[in-house]
Short mmCIF file of C-alpha atoms and ligand atoms in Angstrom, two decimals:
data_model
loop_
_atom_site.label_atom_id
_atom_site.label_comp_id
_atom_site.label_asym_id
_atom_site.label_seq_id
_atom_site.Cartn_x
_atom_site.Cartn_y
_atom_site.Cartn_z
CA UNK A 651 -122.55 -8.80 -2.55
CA UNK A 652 -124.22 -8.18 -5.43
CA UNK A 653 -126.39 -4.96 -5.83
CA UNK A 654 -127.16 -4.56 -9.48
CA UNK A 655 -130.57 -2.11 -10.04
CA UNK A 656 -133.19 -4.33 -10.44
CA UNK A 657 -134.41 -5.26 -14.24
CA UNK A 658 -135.55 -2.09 -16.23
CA UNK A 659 -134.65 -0.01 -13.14
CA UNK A 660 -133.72 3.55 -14.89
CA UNK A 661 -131.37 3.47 -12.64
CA UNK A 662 -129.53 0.25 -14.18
CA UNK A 663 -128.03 2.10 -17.30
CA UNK A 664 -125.67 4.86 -17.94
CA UNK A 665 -124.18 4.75 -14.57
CA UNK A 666 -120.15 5.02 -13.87
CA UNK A 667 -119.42 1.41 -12.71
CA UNK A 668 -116.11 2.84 -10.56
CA UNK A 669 -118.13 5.16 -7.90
CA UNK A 670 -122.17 4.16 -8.38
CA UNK A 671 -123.89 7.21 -7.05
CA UNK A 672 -121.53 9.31 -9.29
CA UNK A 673 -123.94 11.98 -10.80
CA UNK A 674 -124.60 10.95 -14.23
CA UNK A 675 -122.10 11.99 -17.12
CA UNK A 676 -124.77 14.26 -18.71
CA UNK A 677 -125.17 16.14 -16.03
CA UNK A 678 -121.66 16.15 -15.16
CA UNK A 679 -120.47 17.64 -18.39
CA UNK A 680 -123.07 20.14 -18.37
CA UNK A 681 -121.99 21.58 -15.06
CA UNK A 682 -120.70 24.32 -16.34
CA UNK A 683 -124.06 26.03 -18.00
CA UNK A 684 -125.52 25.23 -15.15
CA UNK A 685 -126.42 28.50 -12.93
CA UNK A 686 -127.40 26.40 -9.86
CA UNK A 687 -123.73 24.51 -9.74
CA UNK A 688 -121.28 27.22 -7.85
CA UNK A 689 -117.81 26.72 -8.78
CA UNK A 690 -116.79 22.99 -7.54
CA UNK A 691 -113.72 21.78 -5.36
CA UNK A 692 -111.18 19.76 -7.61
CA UNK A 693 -110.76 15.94 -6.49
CA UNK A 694 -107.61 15.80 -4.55
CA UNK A 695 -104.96 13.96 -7.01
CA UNK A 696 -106.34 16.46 -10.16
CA UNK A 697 -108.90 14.19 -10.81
CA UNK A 698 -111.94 15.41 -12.96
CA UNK A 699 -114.66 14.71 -10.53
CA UNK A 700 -115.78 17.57 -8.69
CA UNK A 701 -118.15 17.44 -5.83
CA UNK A 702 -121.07 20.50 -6.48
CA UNK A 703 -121.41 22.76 -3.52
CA UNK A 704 -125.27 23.91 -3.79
CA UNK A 705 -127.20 26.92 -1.69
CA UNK A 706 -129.89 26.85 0.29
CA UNK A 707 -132.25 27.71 -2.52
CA UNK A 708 -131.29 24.94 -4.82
CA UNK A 709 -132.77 21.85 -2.79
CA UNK A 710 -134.83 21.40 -5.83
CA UNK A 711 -131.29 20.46 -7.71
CA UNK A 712 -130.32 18.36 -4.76
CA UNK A 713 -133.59 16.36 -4.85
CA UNK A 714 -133.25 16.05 -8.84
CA UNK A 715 -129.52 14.51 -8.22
CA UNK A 716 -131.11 12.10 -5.39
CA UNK A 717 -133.61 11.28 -7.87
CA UNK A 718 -131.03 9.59 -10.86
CA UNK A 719 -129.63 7.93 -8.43
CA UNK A 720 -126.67 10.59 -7.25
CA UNK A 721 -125.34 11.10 -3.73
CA UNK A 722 -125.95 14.46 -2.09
CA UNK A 723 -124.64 15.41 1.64
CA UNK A 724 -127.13 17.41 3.21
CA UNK A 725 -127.40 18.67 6.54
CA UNK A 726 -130.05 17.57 9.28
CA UNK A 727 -130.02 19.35 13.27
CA UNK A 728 -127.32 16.26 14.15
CA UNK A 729 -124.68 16.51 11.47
CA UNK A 730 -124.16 16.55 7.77
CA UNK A 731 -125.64 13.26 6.31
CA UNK A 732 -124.12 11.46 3.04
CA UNK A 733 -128.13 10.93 1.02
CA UNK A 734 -128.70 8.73 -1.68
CA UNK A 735 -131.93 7.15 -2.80
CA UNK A 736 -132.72 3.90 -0.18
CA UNK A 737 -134.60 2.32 -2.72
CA UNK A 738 -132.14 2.34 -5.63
CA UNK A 739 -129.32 -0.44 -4.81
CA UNK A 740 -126.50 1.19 -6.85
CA UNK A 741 -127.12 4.47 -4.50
CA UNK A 742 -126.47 2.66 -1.35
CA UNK A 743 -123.60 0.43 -2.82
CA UNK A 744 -122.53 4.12 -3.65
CA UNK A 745 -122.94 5.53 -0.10
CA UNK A 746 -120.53 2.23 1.14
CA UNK A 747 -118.24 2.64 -1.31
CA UNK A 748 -118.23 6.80 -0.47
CA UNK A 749 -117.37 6.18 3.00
CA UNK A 750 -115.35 3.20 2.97
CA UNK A 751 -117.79 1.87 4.68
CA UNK A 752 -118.23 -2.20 5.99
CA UNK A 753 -121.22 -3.53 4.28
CA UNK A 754 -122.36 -5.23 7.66
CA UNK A 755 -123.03 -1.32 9.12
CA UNK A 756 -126.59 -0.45 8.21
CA UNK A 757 -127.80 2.92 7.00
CA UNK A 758 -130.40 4.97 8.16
CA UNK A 759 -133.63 6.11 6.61
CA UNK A 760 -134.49 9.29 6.45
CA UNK A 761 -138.43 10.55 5.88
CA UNK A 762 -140.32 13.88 5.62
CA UNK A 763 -142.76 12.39 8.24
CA UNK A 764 -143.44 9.90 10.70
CA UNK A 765 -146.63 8.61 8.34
CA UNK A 766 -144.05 8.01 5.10
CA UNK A 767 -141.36 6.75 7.86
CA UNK A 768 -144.30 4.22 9.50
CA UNK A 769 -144.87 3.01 5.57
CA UNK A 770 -141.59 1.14 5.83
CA UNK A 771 -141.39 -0.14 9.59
CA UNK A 772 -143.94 -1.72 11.52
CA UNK A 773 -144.55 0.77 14.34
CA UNK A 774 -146.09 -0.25 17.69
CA UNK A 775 -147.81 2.47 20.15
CA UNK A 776 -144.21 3.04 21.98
CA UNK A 777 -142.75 4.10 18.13
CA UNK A 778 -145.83 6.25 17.88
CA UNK A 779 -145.39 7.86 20.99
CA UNK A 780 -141.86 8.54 20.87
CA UNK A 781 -142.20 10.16 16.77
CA UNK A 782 -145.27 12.10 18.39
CA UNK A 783 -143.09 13.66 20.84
CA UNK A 784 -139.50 13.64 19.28
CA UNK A 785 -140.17 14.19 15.59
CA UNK A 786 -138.73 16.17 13.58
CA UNK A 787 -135.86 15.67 15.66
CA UNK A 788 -132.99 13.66 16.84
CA UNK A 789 -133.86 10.57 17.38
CA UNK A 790 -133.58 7.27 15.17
CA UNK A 791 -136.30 4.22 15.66
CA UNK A 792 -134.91 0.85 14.85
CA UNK A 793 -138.08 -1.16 13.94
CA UNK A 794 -139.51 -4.48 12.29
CA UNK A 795 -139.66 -4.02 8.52
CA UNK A 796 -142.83 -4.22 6.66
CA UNK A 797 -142.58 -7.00 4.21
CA UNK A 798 -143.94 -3.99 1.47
CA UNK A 799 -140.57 -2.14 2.82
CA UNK A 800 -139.32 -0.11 -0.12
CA UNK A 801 -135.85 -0.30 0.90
CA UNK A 802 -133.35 -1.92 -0.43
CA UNK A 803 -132.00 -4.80 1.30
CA UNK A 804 -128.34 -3.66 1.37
CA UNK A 805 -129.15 -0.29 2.74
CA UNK A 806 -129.95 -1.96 6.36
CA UNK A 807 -127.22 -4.61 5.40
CA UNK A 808 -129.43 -7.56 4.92
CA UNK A 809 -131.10 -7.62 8.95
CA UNK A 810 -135.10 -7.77 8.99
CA UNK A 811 -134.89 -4.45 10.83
CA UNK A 812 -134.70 -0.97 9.92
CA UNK A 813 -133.45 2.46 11.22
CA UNK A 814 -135.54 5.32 10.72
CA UNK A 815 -135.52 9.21 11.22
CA UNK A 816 -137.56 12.19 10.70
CA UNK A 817 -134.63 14.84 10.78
CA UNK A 818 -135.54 18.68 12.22
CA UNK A 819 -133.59 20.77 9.77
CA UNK A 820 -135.73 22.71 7.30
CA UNK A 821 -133.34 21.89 4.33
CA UNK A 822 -133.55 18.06 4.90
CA UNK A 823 -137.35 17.90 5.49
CA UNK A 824 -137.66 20.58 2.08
CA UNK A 825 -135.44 17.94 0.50
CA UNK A 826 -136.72 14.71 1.81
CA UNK A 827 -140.29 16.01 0.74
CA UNK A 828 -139.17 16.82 -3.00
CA UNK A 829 -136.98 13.66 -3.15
CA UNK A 830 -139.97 11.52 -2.82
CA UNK A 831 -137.87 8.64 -1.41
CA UNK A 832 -136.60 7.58 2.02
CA UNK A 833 -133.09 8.70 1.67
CA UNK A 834 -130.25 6.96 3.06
CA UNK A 835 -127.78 8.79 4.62
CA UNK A 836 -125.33 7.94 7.02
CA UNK A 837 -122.55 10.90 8.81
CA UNK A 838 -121.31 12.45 5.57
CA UNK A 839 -117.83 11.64 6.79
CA UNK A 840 -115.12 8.78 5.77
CA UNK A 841 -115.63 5.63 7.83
CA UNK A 842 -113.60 5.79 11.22
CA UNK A 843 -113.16 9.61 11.22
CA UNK A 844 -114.58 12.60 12.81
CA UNK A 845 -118.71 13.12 11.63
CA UNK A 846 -118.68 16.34 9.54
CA UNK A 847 -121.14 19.26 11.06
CA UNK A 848 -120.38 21.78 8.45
CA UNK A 849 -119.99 21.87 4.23
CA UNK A 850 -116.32 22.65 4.94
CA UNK A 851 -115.97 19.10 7.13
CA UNK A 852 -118.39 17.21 4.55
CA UNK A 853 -115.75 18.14 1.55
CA UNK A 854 -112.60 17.35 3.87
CA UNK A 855 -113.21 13.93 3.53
CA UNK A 856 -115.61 13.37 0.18
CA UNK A 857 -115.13 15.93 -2.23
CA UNK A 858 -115.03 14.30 -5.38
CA UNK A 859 -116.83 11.17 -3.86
CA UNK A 860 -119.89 12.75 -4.58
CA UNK A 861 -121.88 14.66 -6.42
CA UNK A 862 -123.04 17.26 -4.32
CA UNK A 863 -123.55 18.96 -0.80
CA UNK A 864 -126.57 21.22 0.06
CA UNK A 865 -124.92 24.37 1.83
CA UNK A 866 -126.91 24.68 5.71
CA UNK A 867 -124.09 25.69 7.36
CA UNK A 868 -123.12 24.17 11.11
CA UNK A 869 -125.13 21.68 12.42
CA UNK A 870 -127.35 23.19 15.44
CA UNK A 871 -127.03 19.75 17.88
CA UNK A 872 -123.66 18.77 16.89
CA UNK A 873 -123.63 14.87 17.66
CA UNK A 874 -125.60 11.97 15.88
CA UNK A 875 -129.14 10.82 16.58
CA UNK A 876 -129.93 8.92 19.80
CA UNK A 877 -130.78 5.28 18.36
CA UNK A 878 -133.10 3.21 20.29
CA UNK A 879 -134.27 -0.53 19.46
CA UNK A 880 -137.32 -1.10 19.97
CA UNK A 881 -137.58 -4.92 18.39
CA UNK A 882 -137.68 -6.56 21.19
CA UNK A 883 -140.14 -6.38 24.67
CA UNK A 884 -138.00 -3.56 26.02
CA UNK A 885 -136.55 -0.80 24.40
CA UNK A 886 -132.77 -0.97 24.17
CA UNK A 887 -130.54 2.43 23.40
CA UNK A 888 -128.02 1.26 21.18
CA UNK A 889 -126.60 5.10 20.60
CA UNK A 890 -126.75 7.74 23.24
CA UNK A 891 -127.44 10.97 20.89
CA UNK A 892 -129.09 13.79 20.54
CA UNK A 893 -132.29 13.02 22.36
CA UNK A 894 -131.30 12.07 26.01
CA UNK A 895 -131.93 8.71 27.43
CA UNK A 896 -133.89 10.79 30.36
CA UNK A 897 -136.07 11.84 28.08
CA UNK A 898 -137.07 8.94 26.74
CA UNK A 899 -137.48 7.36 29.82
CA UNK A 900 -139.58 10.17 30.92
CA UNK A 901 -142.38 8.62 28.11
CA UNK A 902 -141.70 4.99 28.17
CA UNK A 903 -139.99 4.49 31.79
CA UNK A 904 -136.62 2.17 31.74
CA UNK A 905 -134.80 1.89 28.58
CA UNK A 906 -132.26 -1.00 28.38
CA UNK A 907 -128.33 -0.27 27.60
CA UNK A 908 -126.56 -2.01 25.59
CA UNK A 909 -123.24 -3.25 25.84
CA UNK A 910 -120.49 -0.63 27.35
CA UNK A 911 -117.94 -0.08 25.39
CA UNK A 912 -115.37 -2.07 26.90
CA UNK A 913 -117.77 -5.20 26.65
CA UNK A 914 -118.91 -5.22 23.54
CA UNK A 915 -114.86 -4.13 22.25
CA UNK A 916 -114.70 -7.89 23.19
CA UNK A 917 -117.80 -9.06 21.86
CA UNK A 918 -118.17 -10.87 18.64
CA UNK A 919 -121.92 -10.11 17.96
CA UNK A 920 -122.44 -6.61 18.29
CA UNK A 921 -126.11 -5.57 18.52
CA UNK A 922 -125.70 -2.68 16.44
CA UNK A 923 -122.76 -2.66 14.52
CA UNK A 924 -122.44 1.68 14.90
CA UNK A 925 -120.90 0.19 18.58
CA UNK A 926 -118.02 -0.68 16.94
CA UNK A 927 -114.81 0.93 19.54
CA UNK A 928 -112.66 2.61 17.28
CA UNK A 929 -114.83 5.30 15.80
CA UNK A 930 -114.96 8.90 15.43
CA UNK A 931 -110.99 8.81 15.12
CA UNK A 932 -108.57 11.77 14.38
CA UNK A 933 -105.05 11.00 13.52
CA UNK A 934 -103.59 12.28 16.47
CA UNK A 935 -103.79 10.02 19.77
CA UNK A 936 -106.28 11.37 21.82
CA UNK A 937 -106.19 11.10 26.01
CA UNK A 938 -109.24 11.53 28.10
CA UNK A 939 -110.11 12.70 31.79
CA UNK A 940 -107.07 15.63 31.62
CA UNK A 941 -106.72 17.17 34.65
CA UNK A 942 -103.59 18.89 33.77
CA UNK A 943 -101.91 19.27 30.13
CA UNK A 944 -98.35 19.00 28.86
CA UNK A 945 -96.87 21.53 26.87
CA UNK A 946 -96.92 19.31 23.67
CA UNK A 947 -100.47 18.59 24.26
CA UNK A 948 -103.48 20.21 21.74
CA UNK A 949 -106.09 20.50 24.40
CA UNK A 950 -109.74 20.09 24.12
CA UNK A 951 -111.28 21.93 27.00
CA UNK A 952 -114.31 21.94 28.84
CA UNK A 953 -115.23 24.67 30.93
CA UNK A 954 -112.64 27.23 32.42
CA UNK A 955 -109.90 26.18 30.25
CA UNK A 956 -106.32 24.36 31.53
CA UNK A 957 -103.02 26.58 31.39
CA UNK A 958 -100.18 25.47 29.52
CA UNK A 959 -101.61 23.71 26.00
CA UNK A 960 -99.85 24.20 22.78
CA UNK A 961 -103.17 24.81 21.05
CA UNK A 962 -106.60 24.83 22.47
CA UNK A 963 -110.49 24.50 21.80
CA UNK A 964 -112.86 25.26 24.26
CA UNK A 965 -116.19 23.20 23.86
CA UNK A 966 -118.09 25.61 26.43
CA UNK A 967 -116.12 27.63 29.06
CA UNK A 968 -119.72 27.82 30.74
CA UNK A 969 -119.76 24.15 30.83
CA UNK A 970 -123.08 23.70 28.68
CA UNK A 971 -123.48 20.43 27.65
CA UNK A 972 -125.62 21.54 24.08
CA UNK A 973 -123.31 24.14 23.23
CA UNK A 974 -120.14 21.60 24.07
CA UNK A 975 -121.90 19.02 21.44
CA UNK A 976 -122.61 21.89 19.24
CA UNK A 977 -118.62 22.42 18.90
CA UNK A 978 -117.22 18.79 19.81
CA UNK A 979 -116.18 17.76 16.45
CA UNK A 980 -114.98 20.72 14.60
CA UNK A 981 -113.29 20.87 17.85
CA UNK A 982 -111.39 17.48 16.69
CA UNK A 983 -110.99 18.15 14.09
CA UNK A 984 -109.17 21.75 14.26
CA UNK A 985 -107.57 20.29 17.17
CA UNK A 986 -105.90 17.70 14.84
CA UNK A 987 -104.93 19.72 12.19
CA UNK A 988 -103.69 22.80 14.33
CA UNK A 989 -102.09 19.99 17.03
CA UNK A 990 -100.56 18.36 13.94
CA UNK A 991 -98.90 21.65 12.56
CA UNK A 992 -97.53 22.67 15.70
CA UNK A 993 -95.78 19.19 16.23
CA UNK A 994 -98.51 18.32 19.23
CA UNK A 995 -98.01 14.81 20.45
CA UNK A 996 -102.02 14.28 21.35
CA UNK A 997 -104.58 15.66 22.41
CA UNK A 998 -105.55 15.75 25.98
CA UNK A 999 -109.46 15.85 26.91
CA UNK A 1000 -110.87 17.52 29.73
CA UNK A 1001 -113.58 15.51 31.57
CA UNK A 1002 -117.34 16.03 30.65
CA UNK A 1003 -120.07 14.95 33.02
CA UNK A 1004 -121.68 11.89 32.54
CA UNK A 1005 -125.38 13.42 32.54
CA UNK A 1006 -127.47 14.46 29.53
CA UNK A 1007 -126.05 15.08 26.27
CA UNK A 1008 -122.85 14.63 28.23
CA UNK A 1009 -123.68 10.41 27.66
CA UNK A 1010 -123.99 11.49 24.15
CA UNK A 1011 -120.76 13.46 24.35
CA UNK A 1012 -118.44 10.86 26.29
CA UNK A 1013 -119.70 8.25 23.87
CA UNK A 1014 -117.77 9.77 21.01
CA UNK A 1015 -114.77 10.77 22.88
CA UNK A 1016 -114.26 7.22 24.04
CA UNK A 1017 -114.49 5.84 20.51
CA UNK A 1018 -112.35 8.33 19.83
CA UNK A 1019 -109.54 7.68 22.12
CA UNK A 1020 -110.04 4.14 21.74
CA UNK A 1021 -107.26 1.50 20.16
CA UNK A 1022 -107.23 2.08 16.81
CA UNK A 1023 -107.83 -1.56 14.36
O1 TXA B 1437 -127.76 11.88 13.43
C1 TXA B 1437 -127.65 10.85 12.74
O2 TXA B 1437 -128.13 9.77 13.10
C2 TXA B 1437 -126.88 10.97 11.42
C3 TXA B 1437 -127.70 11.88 10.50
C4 TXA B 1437 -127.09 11.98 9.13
O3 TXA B 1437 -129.02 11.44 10.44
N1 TXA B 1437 -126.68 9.68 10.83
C5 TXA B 1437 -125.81 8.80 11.36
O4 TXA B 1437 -125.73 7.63 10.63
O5 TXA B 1437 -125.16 8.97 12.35
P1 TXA B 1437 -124.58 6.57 10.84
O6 TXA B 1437 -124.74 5.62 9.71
O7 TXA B 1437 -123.28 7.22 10.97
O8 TXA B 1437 -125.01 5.81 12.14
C6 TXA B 1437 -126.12 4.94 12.14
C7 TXA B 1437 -126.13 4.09 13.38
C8 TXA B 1437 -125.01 3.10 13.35
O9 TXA B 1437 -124.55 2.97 14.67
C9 TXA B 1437 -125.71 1.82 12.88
O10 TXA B 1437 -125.04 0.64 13.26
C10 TXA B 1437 -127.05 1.96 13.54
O11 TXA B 1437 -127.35 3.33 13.44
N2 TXA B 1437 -128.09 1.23 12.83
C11 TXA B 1437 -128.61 1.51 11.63
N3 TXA B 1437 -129.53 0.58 11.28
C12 TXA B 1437 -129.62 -0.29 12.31
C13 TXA B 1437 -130.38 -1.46 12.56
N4 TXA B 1437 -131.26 -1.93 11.67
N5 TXA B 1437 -130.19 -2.10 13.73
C14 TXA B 1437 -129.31 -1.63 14.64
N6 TXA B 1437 -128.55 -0.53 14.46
C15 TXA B 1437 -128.69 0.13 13.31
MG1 MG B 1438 -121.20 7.88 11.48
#
């Protein structure tokens, strides 16, 4: 696909044609002189690109690098989200090309407000009434886009919707505000693997990818936005998240599913192409509904923990489904590497219940014991 800036788009010149969203070479160069840039993790393979790692009180940096066109992770109340400038095509070719990402997987835009958000999308009184009552927070509105919509085409992968979120983290609404753009941003986090909910996570997988990540520690809620549809005459939840389906029911009574997993695994038209099985995927097989575990098994436990694991990670011994979110991926992950050091064969998965941000939770632990492509 071609993405080139648009004519006399600032944007257009000067840029690294290998990784667009690079941080300019300028600025790059002058890293060092610069106060606000702590010292940067090397690129694995001794390359000299070196991702920034910036405090809380330099969002105004982070917003400057958004604004020429660079790609910042930043954190919101879900997880860590890879940001670059929706309006600026060479960003979001940037954010694909970050990940790894298939160009058919739309991004979501991110806004200060539900007014800026409502600029882009055509909201009905159901959109109004959910961002009244859920934002800031953690759930995403998949709406009509205004013909006036100022972003770019690739960043919702060519459909004639788009995906929008007001996030409730005070570093992404300070940033969003002093970006002055909707920023893109999808899980900071290589496609296929684990979403990142801390710094440490978000340079695992893309240090030297990008140019920076804004420093807000561990993600409060722990798994992605709920995303809900709301195109067609009845709201459809595409992504059980954050926000639970009850909830949203509670305000605009029954909300459609869409496919299970297992169906849409065989179906060739995905609604949303997020539902894609494999997802979420750490590199050690992972087996759900454990009711007992093997001595070469890393176990990820819920509630009062099972005897006899190699290695273990307890998501809530209380069984509390926010804290359990809160700590299910750097569970995974830590689970893989630990499992993998100790010569662990998989890792077994205690059941969750199916209620609540348990949906949210079993959503992403299916994906991630599913068959990998
Ligand atoms: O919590 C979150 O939502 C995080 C933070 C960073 O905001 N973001 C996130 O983005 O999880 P991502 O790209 O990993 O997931 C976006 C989901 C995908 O399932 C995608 O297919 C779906 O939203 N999506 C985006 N735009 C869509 C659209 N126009 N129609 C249907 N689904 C869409
Ligand atoms: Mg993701």
């Amino acid at each position: 696909m071609g993405h080139r800036g648009r004519p006399g788009d600032r944007r257009g010149r000067g840029r690294r044609g290998d990784a667009a969203g690079w941080q300019p070479a300028a600025l790059r160069q002058g890293r060092l002189a610069q106060p606000g840039f702590r010292l940067p993790r090397r690129a694995p393979g001794g390359g000299d690109r070196v991702t920034a790692r910036l405090g809380p009180g330099e969002v105004a940096r982070a917003a400057a690098l958004l604004r020429q066109g660079a790609l910042v992770a930043f954190p919101t109340e879900t997880v860590y989200g890879l940001g670059g400038d929706a309006t600026d095509g060479q960003a979001v070719a940037g954010i694909f090309a970050a990940k790894g990402r298939p160009h058919f997987n739309p991004l979501i835009c991110h806004y200060p407000d539900a007014e800026a958000a409502f600029a882009d999308v055509h909201a009905d009184d159901r959109a109004r009434a959910l961002a009244a009552r859920f934002w800031p927070g953690a759930l995403t509105l998949v709406l009509p886009r205004r013909p006036t919509c100022r972003v770019d085409l690739l960043a919702g992968a060519g459909l004639d919707t788009l995906a929008v979120r007001v996030p409730a983290h005070p570093l992404a609404l300070d940033l969003l505000r002093q970006a002055g753009m909707p920023v893109a941003a999808p899980s900071a986090n290589r496609s296929g693997q684990v979403s990142p909910t801390t710094p440490e996570h978000v340079l695992d997988g893309l240090s030297g990818r990008i140019a920076a990540v804004l420093d807000g520690g561990a993600c409060p809620v722990g798994v992605e936005s709920t995303v809900l549809d709301l195109t067609g005459t009845g709201p459809v939840l595409l992504r059980p998240g954050g926000v639970e389906a009850e909830a949203i029911e509670a305000l605009l009574g029954p909300v459609g599913r869409a496919l299970p997993l297992a169906a849409a695994a065989a179906s060739q038209s995905l609604r949303s192409p997020g539902l894609m099985l494999s997802h979420y995927a750490p590199s050690l097989p992972v087996r759900l509904g454990a009711r007992s575990v093997a001595a070469d098994e890393a176990l990820l436990a819920f509630g009062p923990a099972l005897p006899g694991a190699a290695v273990a990670w307890s998501l809530s011994e209380g069984g509390d489904l926010r804290e359990a979110a809160a700590r299910l991926f750097a569970g995974l992950r830590w689970l893989d590497a630990e499992g993998a050091r100790q010569g662990c064969a998989r890792i077994a998965v205690m059941p969750v219940p199916e209620t609540g941000l348990g949906v949210a939770i079993n959503d992403r632990l299916a994906r991630a014991a599913a068959p990998r492509p």
